[in-house]
Short mmCIF file of N, CA and C in Angstrom, two decimals:
data_model
loop_
_atom_site.label_atom_id
_atom_site.label_comp_id
_atom_site.label_asym_id
_atom_site.label_seq_id
_atom_site.Cartn_x
_atom_site.Cartn_y
_atom_site.Cartn_z
N UNK F 344 -8.71 -3.74 2.65
CA UNK F 344 -9.50 -5.05 2.10
C UNK F 344 -10.85 -5.11 2.85
N UNK F 345 -10.86 -4.60 4.20
CA UNK F 345 -11.75 -4.70 4.92
C UNK F 345 -12.95 -3.89 4.40
N UNK F 346 -12.65 -2.68 4.01
CA UNK F 346 -13.43 -1.57 3.57
C UNK F 346 -14.10 -1.79 2.35
N UNK F 347 -13.20 -2.70 1.28
CA UNK F 347 -13.68 -3.15 0.00
C UNK F 347 -14.73 -4.17 0.11
N UNK F 348 -14.27 -4.93 1.07
CA UNK F 348 -15.44 -5.83 1.31
C UNK F 348 -16.83 -5.33 2.10
N UNK F 349 -16.64 -4.38 2.85
CA UNK F 349 -17.86 -3.75 3.15
C UNK F 349 -18.77 -2.95 2.28
N UNK F 350 -18.01 -2.61 1.22
CA UNK F 350 -18.71 -2.02 0.33
C UNK F 350 -19.28 -3.00 -0.89
N UNK F 351 -18.43 -4.08 -1.09
CA UNK F 351 -19.01 -5.28 -1.89
C UNK F 351 -20.30 -6.10 -1.44
N UNK F 352 -20.19 -6.17 0.08
CA UNK F 352 -20.98 -7.13 0.63
C UNK F 352 -21.52 -6.43 1.75
N UNK F 353 -22.20 -5.34 1.71
CA UNK F 353 -22.51 -4.39 2.89
C UNK F 353 -23.75 -5.12 3.64
N UNK F 354 -24.15 -6.08 3.47
CA UNK F 354 -25.19 -6.83 4.43
C UNK F 354 -24.68 -7.63 5.11
N UNK F 355 -23.65 -8.14 5.23
CA UNK F 355 -23.04 -9.38 5.94
C UNK F 355 -23.10 -9.23 7.48
N UNK F 356 -23.21 -10.52 7.91
CA UNK F 356 -23.36 -10.53 9.43
C UNK F 356 -22.34 -9.62 10.16
N UNK F 357 -22.84 -8.76 11.12
CA UNK F 357 -22.12 -8.05 11.95
C UNK F 357 -21.34 -9.04 12.86
N UNK F 358 -20.09 -8.42 13.04
CA UNK F 358 -19.18 -9.18 14.16
C UNK F 358 -19.14 -8.33 15.22
N UNK F 359 -18.75 -8.88 16.20
CA UNK F 359 -18.58 -8.06 17.48
C UNK F 359 -17.10 -8.35 18.20
N UNK F 360 -16.26 -7.48 18.24
CA UNK F 360 -14.87 -7.61 18.44
C UNK F 360 -14.78 -8.19 19.96
N UNK F 361 -13.53 -8.68 19.98
CA UNK F 361 -13.31 -9.61 21.16
C UNK F 361 -12.33 -8.93 22.12
N UNK F 362 -11.51 -7.86 21.49
CA UNK F 362 -10.55 -7.47 22.31
C UNK F 362 -10.53 -5.96 21.83
N UNK F 363 -9.83 -4.97 22.70
CA UNK F 363 -9.63 -3.68 22.59
C UNK F 363 -8.47 -3.38 21.42
N UNK F 364 -8.66 -2.54 20.72
CA UNK F 364 -7.47 -2.29 19.71
C UNK F 364 -6.12 -2.03 20.69
N UNK F 365 -5.10 -2.23 19.90
CA UNK F 365 -3.91 -1.94 20.26
C UNK F 365 -3.14 -0.83 19.47
N UNK F 366 -3.13 0.23 19.98
CA UNK F 366 -2.37 1.40 19.12
C UNK F 366 -0.96 1.61 19.49
N UNK F 367 -0.18 0.99 18.41
CA UNK F 367 1.34 1.07 18.59
C UNK F 367 1.87 2.58 18.64
N UNK F 368 2.83 2.60 19.48
CA UNK F 368 3.48 3.86 19.39
C UNK F 368 4.82 4.01 18.77
N UNK F 369 4.93 5.16 18.04
CA UNK F 369 6.30 5.22 17.32
C UNK F 369 7.24 6.28 17.70
N UNK F 370 8.21 6.03 18.81
CA UNK F 370 8.71 7.10 19.44
C UNK F 370 9.88 7.82 18.30
N UNK F 371 10.01 7.34 17.53
CA UNK F 371 10.84 8.06 16.48
C UNK F 371 10.07 8.26 15.18
N UNK F 372 10.02 9.26 14.62
CA UNK F 372 9.59 9.40 13.21
C UNK F 372 10.64 9.04 11.95
N UNK F 373 10.10 8.59 11.17
CA UNK F 373 10.99 8.33 10.01
C UNK F 373 11.32 9.64 9.47
N UNK F 374 12.69 9.77 8.84
CA UNK F 374 13.07 11.01 8.30
C UNK F 374 12.74 10.70 6.64
N UNK F 375 12.19 11.58 6.23
CA UNK F 375 11.65 11.85 4.90
C UNK F 375 12.06 12.73 4.13
N UNK F 376 12.53 12.42 2.80
CA UNK F 376 13.12 13.14 1.67
C UNK F 376 12.00 13.61 0.80
N UNK F 377 11.09 14.77 1.31
CA UNK F 377 10.23 15.11 0.47
C UNK F 377 10.39 15.59 -1.17
N UNK F 378 9.68 15.46 -1.85
CA UNK F 378 9.83 15.49 -3.41
C UNK F 378 10.30 17.13 -3.44
N UNK F 379 9.61 17.89 -2.93
CA UNK F 379 9.94 19.36 -3.06
C UNK F 379 11.64 19.61 -2.77
N UNK F 380 12.25 18.93 -1.76
CA UNK F 380 13.72 19.35 -1.27
C UNK F 380 14.57 18.31 -1.95
N UNK F 381 14.15 17.28 -2.46
CA UNK F 381 15.21 16.04 -2.96
C UNK F 381 15.94 16.66 -3.96
N UNK F 382 17.32 16.06 -4.11
CA UNK F 382 18.16 16.50 -5.08
C UNK F 382 17.53 15.96 -6.42
N UNK F 383 17.94 16.52 -7.62
CA UNK F 383 17.25 16.51 -8.74
C UNK F 383 17.31 14.98 -9.30
N UNK F 384 18.20 14.03 -9.03
CA UNK F 384 18.48 12.72 -9.45
C UNK F 384 17.27 11.85 -8.32
N UNK F 385 17.11 12.24 -7.36
CA UNK F 385 16.09 11.63 -6.38
C UNK F 385 14.65 11.90 -6.91
N UNK F 386 14.66 13.12 -7.36
CA UNK F 386 13.23 13.48 -7.88
C UNK F 386 12.86 12.97 -9.16
N UNK F 387 13.82 12.54 -9.92
CA UNK F 387 13.68 11.86 -11.31
C UNK F 387 13.14 10.51 -10.94
N UNK F 388 13.79 9.88 -9.83
CA UNK F 388 13.39 8.68 -9.55
C UNK F 388 11.95 8.58 -9.00
N UNK F 389 11.71 9.66 -8.19
CA UNK F 389 10.52 9.70 -7.54
C UNK F 389 9.42 9.65 -8.52
N UNK F 390 9.76 10.58 -9.81
CA UNK F 390 8.72 10.56 -10.74
C UNK F 390 8.54 9.30 -11.50
N UNK F 391 9.74 8.51 -11.68
CA UNK F 391 9.77 7.44 -12.37
C UNK F 391 8.81 6.25 -11.55
N UNK F 392 8.93 6.48 -10.27
CA UNK F 392 8.27 5.41 -9.42
C UNK F 392 6.98 5.84 -9.36
N UNK F 393 6.39 6.90 -9.44
CA UNK F 393 5.02 7.37 -9.36
C UNK F 393 4.57 6.85 -10.86
N UNK F 394 5.05 7.13 -11.85
CA UNK F 394 4.62 6.93 -13.30
C UNK F 394 4.44 5.51 -13.55
N UNK F 395 5.53 4.65 -13.17
CA UNK F 395 5.50 3.19 -13.22
C UNK F 395 4.38 2.37 -12.35
N UNK F 396 4.06 3.00 -11.08
CA UNK F 396 3.21 2.36 -10.45
C UNK F 396 1.61 3.17 -10.55
N UNK F 397 1.63 4.33 -11.36
CA UNK F 397 0.26 4.84 -11.81
C UNK F 397 -0.45 5.43 -10.63
N UNK F 398 0.40 6.25 -9.95
CA UNK F 398 0.01 6.96 -8.72
C UNK F 398 0.23 8.39 -8.75
N UNK F 399 -0.30 9.56 -8.26
CA UNK F 399 0.01 10.75 -8.20
C UNK F 399 1.08 10.84 -7.00
N UNK F 400 1.10 10.16 -6.20
CA UNK F 400 1.93 10.57 -5.07
C UNK F 400 2.90 9.15 -4.54
N UNK F 401 3.68 9.48 -3.72
CA UNK F 401 4.73 8.33 -3.16
C UNK F 401 4.39 7.86 -2.03
N UNK F 402 4.52 6.51 -1.70
CA UNK F 402 4.25 6.14 -0.45
C UNK F 402 5.58 6.37 0.34
N UNK F 403 5.08 6.31 1.73
CA UNK F 403 6.35 7.02 2.61
C UNK F 403 7.66 6.04 2.36
N UNK F 404 7.49 5.13 2.18
CA UNK F 404 8.97 3.90 2.04
C UNK F 404 9.47 4.59 1.19
N UNK F 405 9.15 4.86 -0.01
CA UNK F 405 9.92 5.44 -1.10
C UNK F 405 10.59 6.96 -0.84
N UNK F 406 10.05 7.68 0.10
CA UNK F 406 10.48 8.95 0.54
C UNK F 406 11.49 8.53 1.71
N UNK F 407 11.30 7.73 2.42
CA UNK F 407 12.24 7.41 3.35
C UNK F 407 13.44 6.91 2.77
N UNK F 408 13.35 5.93 1.66
CA UNK F 408 14.56 5.56 1.07
C UNK F 408 15.14 6.64 0.23
N UNK F 409 14.62 7.63 0.07
CA UNK F 409 15.15 8.82 -0.33
C UNK F 409 16.35 9.49 0.26
N UNK F 410 16.49 9.36 1.56
CA UNK F 410 17.66 9.40 2.54
C UNK F 410 18.86 8.76 1.88
N UNK F 411 18.50 7.65 1.08
CA UNK F 411 19.74 6.91 0.87
C UNK F 411 19.72 6.80 -0.71
N UNK F 412 20.07 7.84 -1.48
CA UNK F 412 19.79 7.71 -2.78
C UNK F 412 20.60 6.82 -3.73
N UNK F 413 21.61 6.20 -3.47
CA UNK F 413 22.33 5.25 -4.09
C UNK F 413 21.39 4.00 -3.84
N UNK F 414 20.76 3.67 -2.47
CA UNK F 414 20.26 2.54 -2.38
C UNK F 414 18.78 2.68 -3.18
N UNK F 415 18.26 3.80 -3.06
CA UNK F 415 17.21 4.02 -3.78
C UNK F 415 17.06 3.55 -5.38
N UNK F 416 18.09 4.11 -5.66
CA UNK F 416 18.60 3.94 -7.28
C UNK F 416 18.54 2.66 -7.43
N UNK F 417 19.46 1.72 -6.94
CA UNK F 417 19.73 0.35 -6.91
C UNK F 417 18.40 -0.40 -6.74
N UNK F 418 17.79 0.06 -5.65
CA UNK F 418 16.28 -0.95 -5.27
C UNK F 418 15.37 -0.59 -6.58
N UNK F 419 15.26 0.58 -6.99
CA UNK F 419 14.17 0.70 -8.02
C UNK F 419 14.74 0.27 -9.53
N UNK F 420 16.07 0.09 -9.70
CA UNK F 420 16.60 -0.40 -10.92
C UNK F 420 16.27 -2.05 -10.78
N UNK F 421 16.20 -2.67 -9.61
CA UNK F 421 15.75 -4.16 -9.59
C UNK F 421 14.49 -4.32 -9.50
N UNK F 422 13.68 -3.33 -8.85
CA UNK F 422 12.08 -3.66 -8.78
C UNK F 422 11.39 -3.41 -10.14
N UNK F 423 11.87 -2.28 -10.70
CA UNK F 423 11.07 -1.59 -11.77
C UNK F 423 10.82 -2.70 -13.07
N UNK F 424 11.93 -3.60 -13.42
CA UNK F 424 11.85 -4.59 -14.51
C UNK F 424 10.78 -5.74 -13.80
N UNK F 425 10.65 -5.87 -12.49
CA UNK F 425 9.74 -6.88 -12.08
C UNK F 425 8.31 -6.61 -12.47
N UNK F 426 8.10 -5.30 -12.35
CA UNK F 426 6.70 -4.95 -12.31
C UNK F 426 6.04 -5.10 -13.65
N UNK F 427 4.76 -5.83 -13.57
CA UNK F 427 3.93 -6.30 -14.73
C UNK F 427 4.19 -7.53 -15.14
N UNK F 428 5.35 -7.99 -14.91
CA UNK F 428 5.86 -9.57 -15.26
C UNK F 428 4.93 -10.54 -14.65
N UNK F 429 4.82 -11.67 -15.41
CA UNK F 429 3.95 -12.70 -14.94
C UNK F 429 4.04 -12.99 -13.49
N UNK F 430 5.14 -13.19 -13.10
CA UNK F 430 5.66 -13.78 -11.58
C UNK F 430 5.19 -12.38 -10.75
N UNK F 431 5.44 -11.42 -11.06
CA UNK F 431 5.02 -10.15 -10.19
C UNK F 431 3.53 -10.21 -10.05
N UNK F 432 2.79 -10.41 -11.42
CA UNK F 432 1.42 -10.33 -11.19
C UNK F 432 0.83 -11.34 -10.54
N UNK F 433 1.37 -12.34 -10.61
CA UNK F 433 0.86 -13.66 -9.62
C UNK F 433 1.02 -13.32 -8.26
N UNK F 434 1.95 -12.81 -7.85
CA UNK F 434 2.45 -12.57 -6.51
C UNK F 434 1.67 -11.53 -5.68
N UNK F 435 1.23 -10.64 -6.52
CA UNK F 435 0.31 -9.48 -6.28
C UNK F 435 -0.93 -9.84 -6.06
N UNK F 436 -1.38 -10.66 -7.15
CA UNK F 436 -2.79 -11.34 -6.98
C UNK F 436 -2.99 -12.10 -5.73
N UNK F 437 -2.00 -12.95 -5.51
CA UNK F 437 -1.88 -13.61 -3.86
C UNK F 437 -1.93 -12.84 -2.67
N UNK F 438 -1.26 -11.70 -2.83
CA UNK F 438 -1.13 -10.59 -1.76
C UNK F 438 -2.77 -9.99 -1.69
N UNK F 439 -3.31 -9.53 -2.57
CA UNK F 439 -4.55 -9.04 -2.51
C UNK F 439 -5.68 -10.04 -2.02
N UNK F 440 -5.37 -11.46 -2.67
CA UNK F 440 -6.41 -12.27 -1.92
C UNK F 440 -6.19 -12.49 -0.43
N UNK F 441 -4.92 -12.58 -0.19
CA UNK F 441 -4.65 -12.83 1.08
C UNK F 441 -5.07 -11.67 2.09
N UNK F 442 -5.17 -10.42 1.73
CA UNK F 442 -5.48 -9.32 2.43
C UNK F 442 -7.08 -9.42 2.57
N UNK F 443 -7.70 -9.69 1.45
CA UNK F 443 -9.36 -9.92 1.50
C UNK F 443 -9.61 -11.19 2.71
N UNK F 444 -8.71 -12.42 2.52
CA UNK F 444 -9.04 -13.43 3.28
C UNK F 444 -9.07 -12.98 4.67
N UNK F 445 -7.79 -12.39 5.29
CA UNK F 445 -7.57 -12.02 6.31
C UNK F 445 -8.70 -10.73 6.94
N UNK F 446 -9.11 -10.19 6.20
CA UNK F 446 -10.16 -9.12 6.53
C UNK F 446 -11.22 -10.08 7.18
N UNK F 447 -11.58 -10.94 6.63
CA UNK F 447 -12.52 -11.81 7.15
C UNK F 447 -12.50 -12.35 8.69
N UNK F 448 -11.24 -12.24 8.97
CA UNK F 448 -10.91 -12.61 10.59
C UNK F 448 -10.75 -11.43 11.23
N UNK F 449 -10.87 -10.23 11.07
CA UNK F 449 -10.97 -9.22 11.68
C UNK F 449 -12.11 -9.26 12.99
N UNK F 450 -11.97 -8.76 14.16
CA UNK F 450 -13.24 -8.92 14.74
C UNK F 450 -14.29 -8.08 14.66
N UNK F 451 -14.18 -7.00 13.82
CA UNK F 451 -15.22 -6.11 13.53
C UNK F 451 -15.21 -6.05 11.92
N UNK F 452 -16.56 -6.01 11.12
CA UNK F 452 -16.86 -5.79 9.79
C UNK F 452 -17.27 -4.58 9.68
N UNK F 453 -16.98 -4.23 8.38
CA UNK F 453 -17.52 -2.58 7.83
C UNK F 453 -18.62 -2.83 7.32
N UNK F 454 -19.98 -2.47 7.48
CA UNK F 454 -21.03 -2.50 6.85
C UNK F 454 -21.18 -1.20 6.17
N UNK F 455 -21.23 -1.04 4.91
CA UNK F 455 -20.97 0.05 4.24
C UNK F 455 -22.05 0.16 3.21
N UNK F 456 -23.42 -0.16 3.53
CA UNK F 456 -24.63 -0.25 2.59
C UNK F 456 -24.67 1.26 2.26
N UNK F 457 -25.45 1.42 1.01
CA UNK F 457 -25.76 2.70 0.64
C UNK F 457 -26.58 3.50 1.54
N UNK F 458 -27.68 2.75 2.18
CA UNK F 458 -28.26 3.36 3.21
C UNK F 458 -27.67 3.94 4.28
N UNK F 459 -26.69 3.13 4.79
CA UNK F 459 -25.93 3.50 6.17
C UNK F 459 -24.88 4.65 5.73
N UNK F 460 -24.51 4.68 4.43
CA UNK F 460 -23.65 5.86 3.96
C UNK F 460 -24.47 6.94 3.77
N UNK F 461 -25.53 6.95 3.18
CA UNK F 461 -26.54 8.31 2.94
C UNK F 461 -26.91 8.73 4.45
N UNK F 462 -27.13 7.50 5.38
CA UNK F 462 -27.63 8.02 6.82
C UNK F 462 -26.49 9.01 7.33
N UNK F 463 -25.10 8.55 7.09
CA UNK F 463 -23.95 9.19 7.63
C UNK F 463 -23.65 10.46 6.98
N UNK F 464 -24.25 10.75 5.92
CA UNK F 464 -24.34 12.22 5.35
C UNK F 464 -23.43 11.71 4.02
N UNK F 465 -22.93 10.87 3.45
CA UNK F 465 -22.20 10.68 2.30
C UNK F 465 -23.16 10.97 1.30
N UNK F 466 -22.87 11.66 0.21
CA UNK F 466 -23.67 12.10 -0.95
C UNK F 466 -23.74 10.82 -2.02
N UNK F 467 -24.83 10.45 -2.45
CA UNK F 467 -24.99 9.29 -3.50
C UNK F 467 -23.94 9.44 -4.60
N UNK F 468 -23.59 10.79 -4.99
CA UNK F 468 -22.78 10.78 -6.01
C UNK F 468 -21.21 10.46 -5.84
N UNK F 469 -20.88 10.43 -4.53
CA UNK F 469 -19.66 10.08 -4.21
C UNK F 469 -19.36 8.70 -3.89
N UNK F 470 -20.30 7.68 -4.05
CA UNK F 470 -20.36 6.40 -3.78
C UNK F 470 -19.23 5.64 -4.85
N UNK F 471 -19.39 6.06 -6.09
CA UNK F 471 -18.38 5.67 -6.88
C UNK F 471 -16.75 5.78 -6.81
N UNK F 472 -16.69 7.18 -6.54
CA UNK F 472 -15.46 7.48 -5.90
C UNK F 472 -14.93 6.66 -4.74
N UNK F 473 -15.74 6.53 -3.76
CA UNK F 473 -15.42 5.83 -2.52
C UNK F 473 -14.95 4.33 -3.12
N UNK F 474 -15.53 3.77 -3.84
CA UNK F 474 -15.21 2.18 -4.38
C UNK F 474 -14.11 2.21 -5.02
N UNK F 475 -13.88 3.26 -5.93
CA UNK F 475 -12.77 3.38 -6.85
C UNK F 475 -11.41 3.56 -5.63
N UNK F 476 -11.54 4.41 -4.88
CA UNK F 476 -10.47 4.72 -3.80
C UNK F 476 -10.20 3.50 -3.02
N UNK F 477 -11.00 2.84 -2.57
CA UNK F 477 -10.71 1.68 -1.77
C UNK F 477 -10.05 0.57 -2.57
N UNK F 478 -10.53 0.37 -3.82
CA UNK F 478 -9.78 -0.39 -4.84
C UNK F 478 -8.42 0.05 -5.23
N UNK F 479 -8.31 1.22 -5.23
CA UNK F 479 -7.09 1.84 -5.73
C UNK F 479 -6.08 1.49 -4.42
N UNK F 480 -6.43 1.66 -3.21
CA UNK F 480 -5.54 1.64 -2.08
C UNK F 480 -4.97 0.24 -1.86
N UNK F 481 -6.21 -0.67 -1.98
CA UNK F 481 -5.99 -2.14 -1.86
C UNK F 481 -4.79 -2.62 -3.05
N UNK F 482 -4.88 -2.20 -4.25
CA UNK F 482 -3.94 -2.55 -5.25
C UNK F 482 -2.65 -2.01 -4.73
N UNK F 483 -2.66 -0.37 -4.55
CA UNK F 483 -1.51 0.24 -4.28
C UNK F 483 -0.62 -0.32 -2.86
N UNK F 484 -1.12 -0.48 -1.85
CA UNK F 484 -0.64 -1.27 -0.76
C UNK F 484 -0.36 -2.56 -1.04
N UNK F 485 -1.12 -3.48 -1.99
CA UNK F 485 -0.37 -4.76 -2.15
C UNK F 485 0.86 -4.54 -3.13
N UNK F 486 0.87 -3.56 -3.82
CA UNK F 486 2.08 -3.53 -4.50
C UNK F 486 3.39 -3.02 -3.69
N UNK F 487 3.12 -2.08 -2.46
CA UNK F 487 3.87 -1.89 -1.61
C UNK F 487 4.43 -2.96 -0.73
N UNK F 488 3.74 -3.93 -0.43
CA UNK F 488 4.00 -4.97 0.28
C UNK F 488 4.76 -5.98 -0.45
N UNK F 489 4.64 -6.24 -1.70
CA UNK F 489 5.40 -6.92 -2.64
C UNK F 489 6.79 -5.87 -3.00
N UNK F 490 6.67 -4.92 -3.13
CA UNK F 490 8.29 -4.11 -3.44
C UNK F 490 8.78 -3.98 -2.40
N UNK F 491 8.32 -3.87 -1.01
CA UNK F 491 9.36 -3.86 0.09
C UNK F 491 9.66 -5.19 0.37
N UNK F 492 9.00 -6.34 0.02
CA UNK F 492 9.54 -7.50 0.10
C UNK F 492 10.77 -7.82 -0.67
N UNK F 493 10.73 -7.06 -1.86
CA UNK F 493 11.89 -7.22 -2.81
C UNK F 493 13.19 -6.65 -1.84
N UNK F 494 12.92 -5.37 -1.28
CA UNK F 494 13.72 -4.52 -0.85
C UNK F 494 14.58 -5.47 0.41
N UNK F 495 13.64 -6.09 1.33
CA UNK F 495 14.09 -7.12 2.40
C UNK F 495 14.82 -8.15 1.88
N UNK F 496 14.49 -8.92 0.88
CA UNK F 496 15.18 -9.97 0.25
C UNK F 496 16.70 -9.40 -0.09
N UNK F 497 16.83 -8.42 -1.02
CA UNK F 497 17.93 -7.67 -1.10
C UNK F 497 18.88 -7.45 -0.03
N UNK F 498 18.24 -6.68 1.19
CA UNK F 498 18.97 -6.37 2.03
C UNK F 498 19.37 -7.55 3.12
N UNK F 499 18.65 -8.87 2.96
CA UNK F 499 19.14 -9.85 3.54
C UNK F 499 20.05 -10.72 2.93
N UNK F 500 20.59 -10.21 1.84
CA UNK F 500 21.49 -10.81 0.89
C UNK F 500 21.09 -11.68 -0.42
N UNK F 501 19.93 -11.23 -0.63
CA UNK F 501 19.36 -11.80 -1.99
C UNK F 501 18.18 -13.15 -1.75
N UNK F 502 18.03 -13.84 -2.72
CA UNK F 502 17.21 -14.97 -2.83
C UNK F 502 17.51 -16.33 -2.67
N UNK F 503 18.94 -16.18 -2.30
CA UNK F 503 19.59 -17.54 -2.21
C UNK F 503 19.17 -18.60 -0.95
N UNK F 504 18.82 -19.82 -1.20
CA UNK F 504 18.42 -20.71 -0.12
C UNK F 504 19.55 -20.92 0.81
N UNK F 505 19.09 -21.14 2.00
CA UNK F 505 20.13 -21.44 3.01
C UNK F 505 21.11 -22.64 2.64
N UNK F 506 20.56 -23.59 1.99
CA UNK F 506 21.08 -24.60 1.50
C UNK F 506 22.21 -24.63 0.47
N UNK F 507 22.11 -23.42 -0.36
CA UNK F 507 22.77 -22.97 -1.44
C UNK F 507 24.09 -22.21 -0.61
N UNK F 508 23.73 -21.65 0.35
CA UNK F 508 24.80 -20.80 1.05
C UNK F 508 26.00 -21.39 1.85
#
């Protein structure tokens, strides 16, 4: 979202960070079930996910879910019908907007004017691809947040309110 804004509004006022970045450590790497070695039913699910989301690759969360093919199958059967529905699109739009709003609160901004990118050695003919890629990732990551939220809700026992439980 911050990169997207830097491309759309490259002449915004520069910000100055107020704290050093925190680099998280991950002592254990997730176990991924790569498409090339996944069992055939899992590969079919992977292909369906890619086709439905309109992406040539899978996010690592889906590849991680491949460790549990029954879960992945159930999860995808719950998520897939939601994609494209009015409620899904409404939430997706809200997540994208939240990302853009939160990007304004970052201690640094990206000023990606054409002149700055050219000075950094980026060829002019690549500018459209850069813009398309940032939009693609903002959309894809927004879908990922929403889809993982569905998984979280399912793993927490569904969408029942605590008053109904």
